[in-house]
GROMACS .gro file of C-alpha atoms in nm:
model
  337
    1MET     CA    1   7.470 -14.275  12.924
    2LYS     CA    2   7.378 -14.501  13.215
    3ILE     CA    3   7.699 -14.412  13.395
    4VAL     CA    4   7.637 -14.040  13.340
    5LYS     CA    5   7.278 -14.067  13.464
    6THR     CA    6   7.386 -14.261  13.774
    7ALA     CA    7   7.651 -14.002  13.850
    8ALA     CA    8   7.397 -13.721  13.814
    9VAL     CA    9   7.152 -13.892  14.051
   10ALA     CA   10   7.433 -13.946  14.302
   11ALA     CA   11   7.533 -13.581  14.278
   12VAL     CA   12   7.174 -13.465  14.340
   13ALA     CA   13   7.144 -13.702  14.637
   14THR     CA   14   7.472 -13.574  14.780
   15THR     CA   15   7.360 -13.214  14.736
   16MET     CA   16   7.025 -13.284  14.906
   17ALA     CA   17   7.194 -13.462  15.194
   18ALA     CA   18   7.432 -13.172  15.238
   19GLY     CA   19   7.136 -12.935  15.236
   20PHE     CA   20   6.961 -13.133  15.506
   21ALA     CA   21   7.281 -13.144  15.708
   22MET     CA   22   7.317 -12.767  15.678
   23ALA     CA   23   6.959 -12.694  15.794
   24GLU     CA   24   6.984 -12.477  16.102
   25THR     CA   25   6.767 -12.539  16.406
   26THR     CA   26   6.642 -12.275  16.647
   27LYS     CA   27   6.519 -12.401  16.985
   28LEU     CA   28   6.316 -12.160  17.196
   29ARG     CA   29   6.168 -12.173  17.545
   30ILE     CA   30   5.882 -11.923  17.565
   31GLN     CA   31   5.655 -11.835  17.858
   32THR     CA   32   5.316 -11.664  17.847
   33HIS     CA   33   5.099 -11.557  18.139
   34PHE     CA   34   4.786 -11.684  17.963
   35SER     CA   35   4.644 -12.026  18.043
   36PRO     CA   36   4.591 -12.267  17.751
   37GLU     CA   37   4.213 -12.258  17.813
   38THR     CA   38   4.177 -11.884  17.741
   39LEU     CA   39   4.131 -11.749  17.390
   40SER     CA   40   4.470 -11.575  17.416
   41GLY     CA   41   4.631 -11.902  17.522
   42GLN     CA   42   4.482 -12.069  17.216
   43MET     CA   43   4.613 -11.789  16.995
   44ALA     CA   44   4.961 -11.832  17.145
   45ALA     CA   45   4.943 -12.203  17.057
   46LYS     CA   46   4.846 -12.110  16.701
   47PHE     CA   47   5.151 -11.884  16.676
   48VAL     CA   48   5.376 -12.172  16.784
   49GLU     CA   49   5.218 -12.403  16.525
   50ASP     CA   50   5.259 -12.139  16.253
   51ILE     CA   51   5.630 -12.078  16.307
   52GLN     CA   52   5.706 -12.449  16.334
   53GLU     CA   53   5.519 -12.528  16.010
   54MET     CA   54   5.658 -12.228  15.817
   55SER     CA   55   6.011 -12.326  15.918
   56ASN     CA   56   5.952 -12.689  15.823
   57GLY     CA   57   6.034 -12.785  16.180
   58GLU     CA   58   6.359 -12.587  16.195
   59ILE     CA   59   6.214 -12.371  16.475
   60GLU     CA   60   6.134 -12.582  16.780
   61VAL     CA   61   5.938 -12.430  17.067
   62GLU     CA   62   5.884 -12.543  17.424
   63MET     CA   63   5.587 -12.333  17.536
   64PHE     CA   64   5.509 -12.263  17.901
   65TYR     CA   65   5.160 -12.138  17.990
   66SER     CA   66   5.012 -11.974  18.301
   67SER     CA   67   5.355 -11.838  18.406
   68SER     CA   68   5.452 -12.192  18.506
   69VAL     CA   69   5.830 -12.130  18.517
   70VAL     CA   70   5.847 -11.789  18.686
   71LYS     CA   71   5.593 -11.524  18.783
   72SER     CA   72   5.454 -11.309  18.503
   73VAL     CA   73   5.647 -11.001  18.614
   74GLU     CA   74   5.972 -11.204  18.619
   75THR     CA   75   5.940 -11.346  18.267
   76PHE     CA   76   6.132 -11.065  18.095
   77ASP     CA   77   6.433 -11.108  18.325
   78ALA     CA   78   6.413 -11.487  18.301
   79ALA     CA   79   6.446 -11.456  17.923
   80ALA     CA   80   6.724 -11.197  17.945
   81THR     CA   81   6.928 -11.414  18.182
   82GLY     CA   82   6.881 -11.749  18.007
   83ILE     CA   83   6.623 -11.926  18.225
   84LEU     CA   84   6.392 -11.882  17.925
   85ASP     CA   85   6.462 -11.758  17.573
   86CYS     CA   86   6.157 -11.544  17.502
   87ASP     CA   87   5.894 -11.352  17.695
   88MET     CA   88   5.532 -11.358  17.570
   89THR     CA   89   5.374 -11.144  17.844
   90GLY     CA   90   5.376 -10.765  17.815
   91GLY     CA   91   5.599 -10.462  17.858
   92GLY     CA   92   5.376 -10.317  18.128
   93TYR     CA   93   5.521 -10.564  18.379
   94GLN     CA   94   5.860 -10.391  18.348
   95THR     CA   95   5.770 -10.035  18.448
   96GLY     CA   96   5.980 -10.078  18.762
   97LYS     CA   97   6.287 -10.083  18.537
   98ASN     CA   98   6.184  -9.779  18.338
   99PRO     CA   99   5.841  -9.611  18.310
  100ALA     CA  100   5.898  -9.613  17.934
  101PHE     CA  101   5.776  -9.974  17.935
  102GLN     CA  102   5.428  -9.841  18.011
  103PHE     CA  103   5.427  -9.663  17.676
  104ALA     CA  104   5.561  -9.977  17.509
  105GLY     CA  105   5.247 -10.161  17.611
  106ASP     CA  106   4.936  -9.970  17.715
  107LEU     CA  107   4.832  -9.604  17.706
  108LEU     CA  108   4.522  -9.681  17.918
  109GLY     CA  109   4.261  -9.548  17.679
  110GLY     CA  110   4.481  -9.346  17.445
  111TYR     CA  111   4.395  -9.568  17.146
  112GLN     CA  112   4.035  -9.664  17.081
  113ASN     CA  113   4.100  -9.997  16.910
  114PRO     CA  114   4.391 -10.235  16.838
  115TYR     CA  115   4.416 -10.128  16.474
  116GLN     CA  116   4.512  -9.771  16.569
  117GLN     CA  117   4.775  -9.895  16.812
  118MET     CA  118   4.918 -10.144  16.560
  119ALA     CA  119   4.928  -9.863  16.304
  120TRP     CA  120   5.165  -9.671  16.534
  121LEU     CA  121   5.384  -9.980  16.567
  122LEU     CA  122   5.396 -10.060  16.195
  123HIS     CA  123   5.370  -9.716  16.034
  124GLY     CA  124   5.453  -9.458  16.300
  125GLY     CA  125   5.806  -9.564  16.390
  126GLY     CA  126   5.685  -9.759  16.691
  127ARG     CA  127   5.866 -10.086  16.626
  128GLU     CA  128   6.205  -9.918  16.613
  129ALA     CA  129   6.133  -9.701  16.917
  130VAL     CA  130   6.019  -9.996  17.130
  131ASN     CA  131   6.313 -10.208  17.018
  132ASP     CA  132   6.560  -9.935  17.117
  133LEU     CA  133   6.417  -9.955  17.470
  134TYR     CA  134   6.429 -10.335  17.483
  135ASN     CA  135   6.784 -10.354  17.347
  136GLY     CA  136   6.899 -10.158  17.649
  137TYR     CA  137   6.798 -10.459  17.859
  138ASP     CA  138   6.954 -10.724  17.631
  139MET     CA  139   6.620 -10.811  17.473
  140GLU     CA  140   6.491 -10.793  17.116
  141PHE     CA  141   6.134 -10.681  17.052
  142ILE     CA  142   5.968 -10.906  16.791
  143GLY     CA  143   5.610 -10.784  16.783
  144TRP     CA  144   5.275 -10.713  16.947
  145TRP     CA  145   4.939 -10.885  16.963
  146ILE     CA  146   4.649 -10.683  17.103
  147PRO     CA  147   4.319 -10.846  17.203
  148GLY     CA  148   4.138 -10.510  17.216
  149PRO     CA  149   3.985 -10.292  17.489
  150GLU     CA  150   3.957 -10.469  17.822
  151SER     CA  151   3.656 -10.498  18.052
  152LEU     CA  152   3.677 -10.483  18.429
  153SER     CA  153   3.523 -10.755  18.645
  154SER     CA  154   3.365 -10.665  18.977
  155THR     CA  155   3.147 -10.793  19.260
  156LYS     CA  156   3.004 -10.438  19.285
  157PRO     CA  157   2.847 -10.206  19.024
  158ILE     CA  158   3.098 -10.010  18.811
  159ALA     CA  159   2.856  -9.804  18.606
  160LYS     CA  160   3.026  -9.466  18.647
  161VAL     CA  161   3.347  -9.304  18.765
  162ASP     CA  162   3.208  -9.246  19.116
  163ASP     CA  163   3.180  -9.624  19.162
  164PHE     CA  164   3.561  -9.642  19.176
  165LYS     CA  165   3.560  -9.480  19.521
  166ASP     CA  166   3.702  -9.730  19.775
  167TRP     CA  167   3.691 -10.005  19.510
  168LYS     CA  168   3.963 -10.261  19.586
  169PHE     CA  169   4.087 -10.420  19.267
  170ARG     CA  170   4.372 -10.616  19.118
  171SER     CA  171   4.590 -10.388  18.911
  172PRO     CA  172   4.891 -10.457  18.695
  173PRO     CA  173   5.198 -10.256  18.792
  174GLY     CA  174   5.253  -9.919  18.633
  175LEU     CA  175   5.035  -9.627  18.533
  176ALA     CA  176   4.705  -9.806  18.606
  177THR     CA  177   4.769  -9.795  18.980
  178LYS     CA  178   4.823  -9.418  18.967
  179VAL     CA  179   4.522  -9.337  18.748
  180PHE     CA  180   4.273  -9.550  18.940
  181ALA     CA  181   4.404  -9.430  19.276
  182GLU     CA  182   4.344  -9.071  19.166
  183LEU     CA  183   3.984  -9.170  19.084
  184GLY     CA  184   3.935  -9.304  19.437
  185ALA     CA  185   4.003  -9.675  19.389
  186SER     CA  186   4.240  -9.891  19.594
  187PRO     CA  187   4.468 -10.077  19.349
  188ILE     CA  188   4.645 -10.393  19.465
  189VAL     CA  189   4.925 -10.522  19.242
  190MET     CA  190   4.921 -10.900  19.214
  191ASP     CA  191   5.014 -11.167  18.963
  192PHE     CA  192   4.774 -11.240  18.677
  193ASN     CA  193   4.714 -11.595  18.796
  194GLU     CA  194   4.623 -11.496  19.153
  195ILE     CA  195   4.312 -11.300  19.052
  196PHE     CA  196   4.048 -11.574  19.079
  197THR     CA  197   4.142 -11.671  19.435
  198ALA     CA  198   4.163 -11.305  19.544
  199LEU     CA  199   3.813 -11.239  19.409
  200GLU     CA  200   3.678 -11.559  19.560
  201THR     CA  201   3.812 -11.477  19.906
  202GLY     CA  202   3.710 -11.110  19.898
  203ILE     CA  203   4.062 -10.971  19.910
  204ILE     CA  204   3.959 -10.762  19.608
  205ASP     CA  205   3.624 -10.634  19.479
  206GLY     CA  206   3.727 -10.651  19.116
  207ALA     CA  207   4.006 -10.687  18.868
  208ASP     CA  208   4.176 -10.524  18.576
  209ALA     CA  209   4.262 -10.850  18.402
  210ALA     CA  210   4.158 -10.890  18.038
  211ASN     CA  211   3.873 -10.850  17.791
  212LEU     CA  212   3.532 -11.014  17.830
  213THR     CA  213   3.625 -11.341  17.662
  214ASN     CA  214   3.953 -11.391  17.845
  215ASN     CA  215   3.786 -11.294  18.173
  216VAL     CA  216   3.538 -11.576  18.111
  217GLY     CA  217   3.831 -11.810  18.040
  218LEU     CA  218   3.978 -11.712  18.377
  219GLY     CA  219   3.645 -11.789  18.545
  220LEU     CA  220   3.607 -11.436  18.685
  221TYR     CA  221   3.236 -11.396  18.604
  222GLU     CA  222   3.157 -11.703  18.809
  223ILE     CA  223   3.222 -11.472  19.106
  224ALA     CA  224   3.199 -11.117  18.969
  225GLY     CA  225   2.848 -11.025  18.854
  226HIS     CA  226   2.935 -10.682  18.715
  227THR     CA  227   3.146 -10.567  18.421
  228ASN     CA  228   3.171 -10.287  18.165
  229TYR     CA  229   3.130 -10.327  17.789
  230PRO     CA  230   3.248 -10.184  17.554
  231GLY     CA  231   3.581 -10.167  17.733
  232PHE     CA  232   3.765  -9.835  17.753
  233HIS     CA  233   4.013  -9.825  18.041
  234SER     CA  234   4.296 -10.035  17.903
  235MET     CA  235   4.418 -10.204  17.588
  236PRO     CA  236   4.753 -10.367  17.665
  237ALA     CA  237   4.972 -10.496  17.388
  238ASP     CA  238   5.112 -10.837  17.472
  239HIS     CA  239   5.459 -10.872  17.326
  240LEU     CA  240   5.704 -11.133  17.208
  241ALA     CA  241   6.056 -11.042  17.311
  242CYS     CA  242   6.361 -11.267  17.298
  243ARG     CA  243   6.707 -11.251  17.447
  244LYS     CA  244   6.921 -11.048  17.207
  245GLU     CA  245   7.194 -11.314  17.202
  246VAL     CA  246   6.938 -11.578  17.097
  247TRP     CA  247   6.786 -11.351  16.832
  248GLU     CA  248   7.120 -11.259  16.677
  249ALA     CA  249   7.219 -11.627  16.653
  250MET     CA  250   6.907 -11.711  16.450
  251PRO     CA  251   6.936 -11.737  16.070
  252ALA     CA  252   6.773 -11.454  15.877
  253HIS     CA  253   6.485 -11.664  15.748
  254HIS     CA  254   6.395 -11.776  16.102
  255LYS     CA  255   6.384 -11.412  16.214
  256LYS     CA  256   6.158 -11.322  15.923
  257ILE     CA  257   5.927 -11.614  16.000
  258MET     CA  258   5.897 -11.498  16.360
  259GLU     CA  259   5.825 -11.137  16.262
  260VAL     CA  260   5.568 -11.226  15.995
  261ALA     CA  261   5.400 -11.479  16.224
  262MET     CA  262   5.367 -11.211  16.496
  263ASP     CA  263   5.205 -10.970  16.250
  264SER     CA  264   4.969 -11.251  16.148
  265LEU     CA  265   4.893 -11.327  16.512
  266ALA     CA  266   4.812 -10.959  16.571
  267LEU     CA  267   4.550 -10.957  16.292
  268HIS     CA  268   4.392 -11.290  16.384
  269ASN     CA  269   4.392 -11.203  16.754
  270ALA     CA  270   4.227 -10.862  16.716
  271THR     CA  271   3.959 -10.987  16.478
  272ILE     CA  272   3.864 -11.305  16.663
  273ASN     CA  273   3.845 -11.115  16.992
  274GLU     CA  274   3.610 -10.863  16.832
  275VAL     CA  275   3.380 -11.146  16.723
  276GLN     CA  276   3.409 -11.343  17.046
  277ASN     CA  277   3.359 -11.043  17.276
  278ALA     CA  278   3.032 -10.952  17.106
  279GLN     CA  279   2.903 -11.306  17.156
  280THR     CA  280   3.039 -11.321  17.511
  281ALA     CA  281   2.850 -11.001  17.597
  282LYS     CA  282   2.524 -11.166  17.487
  283ASP     CA  283   2.603 -11.480  17.684
  284LEU     CA  284   2.687 -11.288  18.002
  285LYS     CA  285   2.366 -11.084  17.982
  286ALA     CA  286   2.168 -11.405  17.947
  287LYS     CA  287   2.336 -11.539  18.263
  288GLY     CA  288   2.247 -11.228  18.462
  289VAL     CA  289   2.583 -11.049  18.464
  290GLN     CA  290   2.533 -10.671  18.462
  291LEU     CA  291   2.709 -10.496  18.171
  292TYR     CA  292   2.758 -10.120  18.193
  293GLU     CA  293   2.827  -9.882  17.902
  294TRP     CA  294   2.981  -9.564  18.041
  295SER     CA  295   2.840  -9.223  17.954
  296PRO     CA  296   3.046  -8.974  17.749
  297GLU     CA  297   3.082  -8.758  18.062
  298ASP     CA  298   3.228  -9.041  18.273
  299LEU     CA  299   3.456  -9.148  17.987
  300ALA     CA  300   3.582  -8.789  17.959
  301ALA     CA  301   3.656  -8.780  18.333
  302TYR     CA  302   3.852  -9.103  18.307
  303ARG     CA  303   4.053  -8.989  18.004
  304ALA     CA  304   4.133  -8.655  18.167
  305ALA     CA  305   4.283  -8.844  18.461
  306VAL     CA  306   4.480  -9.063  18.221
  307GLN     CA  307   4.635  -8.771  18.036
  308VAL     CA  308   4.745  -8.616  18.364
  309GLY     CA  309   4.891  -8.953  18.461
  310TRP     CA  310   5.085  -8.978  18.134
  311THR     CA  311   5.290  -8.667  18.195
  312GLU     CA  312   5.345  -8.749  18.563
  313PHE     CA  313   5.453  -9.104  18.482
  314ALA     CA  314   5.691  -9.017  18.198
  315THR     CA  315   5.988  -8.938  18.421
  316THR     CA  316   6.274  -9.066  18.203
  317PRO     CA  317   6.396  -8.949  17.862
  318GLU     CA  318   6.294  -9.284  17.709
  319ALA     CA  319   5.942  -9.256  17.852
  320GLN     CA  320   5.906  -8.896  17.738
  321ALA     CA  321   6.019  -8.984  17.386
  322LEU     CA  322   5.776  -9.275  17.354
  323LEU     CA  323   5.487  -9.071  17.495
  324GLU     CA  324   5.559  -8.785  17.255
  325SER     CA  325   5.566  -9.030  16.964
  326HIS     CA  326   5.225  -9.170  17.062
  327ILE     CA  327   5.068  -8.828  17.112
  328ASN     CA  328   5.195  -8.699  16.777
  329PHE     CA  329   5.059  -9.008  16.604
  330LEU     CA  330   4.720  -8.985  16.777
  331ARG     CA  331   4.692  -8.620  16.673
  332ASP     CA  332   4.784  -8.705  16.315
  333LEU     CA  333   4.508  -8.968  16.319
  334GLY     CA  334   4.260  -8.712  16.448
  335ALA     CA  335   4.204  -8.932  16.756
  336MET     CA  336   4.331  -8.671  16.999
  337GLN     CA  337   4.338  -8.291  17.007
   0.00000   0.00000   0.00000
């Protein structure tokens, strides 16, 4: 009996050792444009911790913050070409490749909250549609995380649509430049991490950067004494996208961990930003920052300009297909006529 028991223990030990030897490791280099001090940077760090713990250390991540390897707009290509493995910025930076990337990231006021936009991704065929676009550039779309409607920061009042006249501001590339220019503003495209210095030196009067809480994390309200809240003009979806070759080499359970962790990040990110933005609004008021809530008439004027911009910007079949998918979904929700 002793010999049998010893043999059984040895067999179990051998099996366990073989199992450990067979454990597959995925090593990823990921860049985000957010700094580690911002709420979004902290949420990105939480995502990394989640996937490493859920994989029992099989997924290893080297995370780069504040676009420290390449500029924000170059992150997608850096991942596609092997400088990085994954891009954790946003599709809106890639509109120069195809305007369809605008509709894979931000409809500039089309959706009223992140839950509607995530509903399109998860239940309106959005994930498959976005991934078809990304696959054409050797990238795999993993998921979205959406902080919620953004607030502008400005050294001048921005209480109504007329205040955009001759307003110089940092704009991300894409549809935003067209819409704001049509409203009289002067958009200047610059990297996310150049905003503070540009505001400080007066190169710009304001910035389309992030929501209230992330704007505070960037230090913008130390210079800009005016903002709008609730936000309305933009609600970009930050993405996680990885080089297709890297994604296809990952074992199935690593892929599932990444996808589930992104969906978890989306929920935690949207909800904590809702809580934090409400508190941030109170804090900013107490510090003397002017917060403006736009009238229904001014909001209608902005959204009319956006809808004109949509059709003018959707100049490729991929862009037209994504825009049509969004519009059909918004109408089904009763959020658009």
